N, C-alpha and C. Protein backbone atom coordinates (compact mmCIF):
# COMPACT_ATOMS: atom_id res chain seq x y z
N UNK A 1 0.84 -1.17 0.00
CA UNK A 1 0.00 0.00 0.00
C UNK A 1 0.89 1.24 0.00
N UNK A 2 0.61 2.21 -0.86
CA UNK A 2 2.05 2.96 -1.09
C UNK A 2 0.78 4.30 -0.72
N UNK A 3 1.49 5.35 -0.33
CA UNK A 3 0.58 6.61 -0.15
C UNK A 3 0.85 7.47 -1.45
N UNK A 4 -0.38 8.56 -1.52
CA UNK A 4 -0.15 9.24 -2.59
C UNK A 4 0.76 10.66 -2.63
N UNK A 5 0.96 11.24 -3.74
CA UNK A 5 2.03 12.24 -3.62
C UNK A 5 1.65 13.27 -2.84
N UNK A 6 0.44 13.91 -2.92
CA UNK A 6 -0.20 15.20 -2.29
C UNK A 6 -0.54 14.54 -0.73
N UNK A 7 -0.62 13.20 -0.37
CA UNK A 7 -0.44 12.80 1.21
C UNK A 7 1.15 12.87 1.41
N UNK A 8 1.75 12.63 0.76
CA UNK A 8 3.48 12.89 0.94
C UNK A 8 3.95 14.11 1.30
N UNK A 9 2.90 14.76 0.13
CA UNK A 9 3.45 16.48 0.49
C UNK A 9 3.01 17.17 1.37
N UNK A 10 1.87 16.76 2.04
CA UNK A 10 1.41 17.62 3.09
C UNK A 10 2.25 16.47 4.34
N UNK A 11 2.57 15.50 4.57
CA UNK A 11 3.30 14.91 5.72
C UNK A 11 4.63 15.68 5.84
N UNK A 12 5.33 15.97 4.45
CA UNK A 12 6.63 16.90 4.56
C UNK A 12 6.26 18.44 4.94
N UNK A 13 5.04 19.07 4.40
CA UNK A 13 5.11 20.17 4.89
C UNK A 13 4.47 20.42 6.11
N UNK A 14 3.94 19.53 7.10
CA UNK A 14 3.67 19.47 8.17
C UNK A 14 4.90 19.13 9.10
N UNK A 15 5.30 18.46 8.56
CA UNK A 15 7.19 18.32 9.40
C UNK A 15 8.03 19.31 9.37
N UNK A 16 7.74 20.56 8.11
CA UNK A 16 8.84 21.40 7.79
C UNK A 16 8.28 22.47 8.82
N UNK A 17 6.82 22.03 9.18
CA UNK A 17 6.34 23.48 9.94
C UNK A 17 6.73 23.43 11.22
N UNK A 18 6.22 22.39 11.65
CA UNK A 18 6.35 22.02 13.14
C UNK A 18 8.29 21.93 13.71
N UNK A 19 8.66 21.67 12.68
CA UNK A 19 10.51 21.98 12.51
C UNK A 19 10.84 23.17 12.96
N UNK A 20 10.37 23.95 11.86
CA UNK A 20 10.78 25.68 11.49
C UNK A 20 10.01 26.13 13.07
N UNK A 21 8.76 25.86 13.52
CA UNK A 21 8.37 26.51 14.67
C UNK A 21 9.18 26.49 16.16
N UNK A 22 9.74 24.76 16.20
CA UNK A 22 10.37 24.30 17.33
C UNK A 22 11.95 24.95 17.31
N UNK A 23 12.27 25.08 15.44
CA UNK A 23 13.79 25.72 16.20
C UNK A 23 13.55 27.05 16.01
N UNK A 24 12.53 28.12 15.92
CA UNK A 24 12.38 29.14 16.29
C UNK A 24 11.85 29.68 17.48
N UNK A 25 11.46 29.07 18.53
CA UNK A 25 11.23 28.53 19.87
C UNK A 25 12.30 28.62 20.21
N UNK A 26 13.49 27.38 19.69
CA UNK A 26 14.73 27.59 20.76
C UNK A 26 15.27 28.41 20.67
N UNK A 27 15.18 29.20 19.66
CA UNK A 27 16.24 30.59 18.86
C UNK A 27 15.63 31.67 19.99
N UNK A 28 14.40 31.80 19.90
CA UNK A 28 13.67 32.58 21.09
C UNK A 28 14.18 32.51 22.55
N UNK A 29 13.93 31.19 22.78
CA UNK A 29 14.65 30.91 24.26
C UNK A 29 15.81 31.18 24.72
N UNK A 30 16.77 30.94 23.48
CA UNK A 30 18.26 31.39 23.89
C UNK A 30 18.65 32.78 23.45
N UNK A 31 17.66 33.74 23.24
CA UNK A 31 17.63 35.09 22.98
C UNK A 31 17.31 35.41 24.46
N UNK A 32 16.29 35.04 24.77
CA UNK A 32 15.55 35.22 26.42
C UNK A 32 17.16 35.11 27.74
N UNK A 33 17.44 33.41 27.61
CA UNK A 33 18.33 33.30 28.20
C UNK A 33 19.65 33.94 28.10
N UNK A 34 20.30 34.78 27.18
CA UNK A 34 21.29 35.35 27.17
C UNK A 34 20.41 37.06 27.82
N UNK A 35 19.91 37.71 27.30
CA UNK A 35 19.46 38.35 27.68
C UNK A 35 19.14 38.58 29.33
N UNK A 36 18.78 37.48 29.70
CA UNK A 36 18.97 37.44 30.84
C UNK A 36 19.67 36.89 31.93
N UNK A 37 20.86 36.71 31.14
CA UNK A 37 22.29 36.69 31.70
C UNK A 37 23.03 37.93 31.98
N UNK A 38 22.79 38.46 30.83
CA UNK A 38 23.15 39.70 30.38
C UNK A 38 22.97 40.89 31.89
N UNK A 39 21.84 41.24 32.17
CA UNK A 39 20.88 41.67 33.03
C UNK A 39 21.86 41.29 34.53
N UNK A 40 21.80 39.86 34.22
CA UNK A 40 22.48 39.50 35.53
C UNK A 40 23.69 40.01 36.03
N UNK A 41 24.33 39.67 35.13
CA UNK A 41 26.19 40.35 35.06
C UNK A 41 26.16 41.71 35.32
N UNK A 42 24.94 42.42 34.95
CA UNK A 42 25.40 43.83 35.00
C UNK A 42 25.15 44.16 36.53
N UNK A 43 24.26 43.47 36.85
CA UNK A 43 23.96 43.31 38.40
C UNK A 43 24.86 43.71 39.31
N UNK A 44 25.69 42.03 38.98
CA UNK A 44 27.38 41.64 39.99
C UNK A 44 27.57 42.59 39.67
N UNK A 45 28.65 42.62 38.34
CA UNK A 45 29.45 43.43 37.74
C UNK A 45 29.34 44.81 38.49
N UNK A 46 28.68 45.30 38.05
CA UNK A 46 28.40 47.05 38.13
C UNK A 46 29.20 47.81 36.99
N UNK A 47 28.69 49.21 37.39
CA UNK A 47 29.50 50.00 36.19
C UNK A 47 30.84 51.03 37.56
N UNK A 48 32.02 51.22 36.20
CA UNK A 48 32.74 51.33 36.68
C UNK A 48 33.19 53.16 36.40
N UNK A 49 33.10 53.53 37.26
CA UNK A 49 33.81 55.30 37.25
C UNK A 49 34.92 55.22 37.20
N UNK A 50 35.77 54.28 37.03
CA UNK A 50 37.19 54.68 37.23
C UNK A 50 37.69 55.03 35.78
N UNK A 51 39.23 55.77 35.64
CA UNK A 51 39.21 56.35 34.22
C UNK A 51 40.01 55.28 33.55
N UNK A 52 39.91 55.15 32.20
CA UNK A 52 40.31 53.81 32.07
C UNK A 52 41.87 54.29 31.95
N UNK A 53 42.75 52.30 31.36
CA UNK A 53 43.97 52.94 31.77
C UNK A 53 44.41 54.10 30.18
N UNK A 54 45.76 54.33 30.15
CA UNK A 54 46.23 55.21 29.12
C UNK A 54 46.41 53.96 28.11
N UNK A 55 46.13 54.18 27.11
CA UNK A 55 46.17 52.82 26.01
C UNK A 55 47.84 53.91 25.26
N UNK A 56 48.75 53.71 25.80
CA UNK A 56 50.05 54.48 24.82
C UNK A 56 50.91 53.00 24.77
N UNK A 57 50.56 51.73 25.85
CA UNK A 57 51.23 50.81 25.42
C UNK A 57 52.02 50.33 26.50
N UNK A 58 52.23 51.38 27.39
CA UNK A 58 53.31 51.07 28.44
C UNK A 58 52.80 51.58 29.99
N UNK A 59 52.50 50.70 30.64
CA UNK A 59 51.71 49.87 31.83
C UNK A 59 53.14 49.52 32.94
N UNK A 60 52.69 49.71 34.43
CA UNK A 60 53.16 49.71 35.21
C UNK A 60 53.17 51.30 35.94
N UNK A 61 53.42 50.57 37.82
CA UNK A 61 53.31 52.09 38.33
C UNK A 61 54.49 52.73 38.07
N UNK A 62 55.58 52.54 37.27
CA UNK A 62 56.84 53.56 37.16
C UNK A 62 56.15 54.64 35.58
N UNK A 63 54.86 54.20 35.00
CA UNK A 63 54.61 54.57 34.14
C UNK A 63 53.57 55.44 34.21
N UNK A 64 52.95 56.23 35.39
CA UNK A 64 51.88 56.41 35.22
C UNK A 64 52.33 57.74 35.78
């Protein structure tokens, strides 16, 4: 018993949907989850007032 082409094609494009939806779901989720990592770190982290160093290349306290 063999199925017909237009039952073939709607079984593939029912797979391509439910595909395309689930890895746009995870694409979502791991947008969410970095995002709210993100959020987190800035938390700990904090922001910093200090001035940054002199970018001329040459580092150390005999240099400053």
């Amino acid at each position: 018993m063999s199925m017909s082409r237009a039952r073939v094609a709607r079984r593939i494009a029912a797979a391509a949907a439910y595909g395309g939806g689930g890895i746009g779901l995870l694409g979502g989720a791991a947008v969410g989850l970095l995002l709210t990592e993100v959020r987190l770190a800035k938390r700990v982290v904090g922001g910093a007032n200090d001035a940054p160093p002199c970018a001329d290349g040459r580092y150390g306290a005999s240099f400053v």
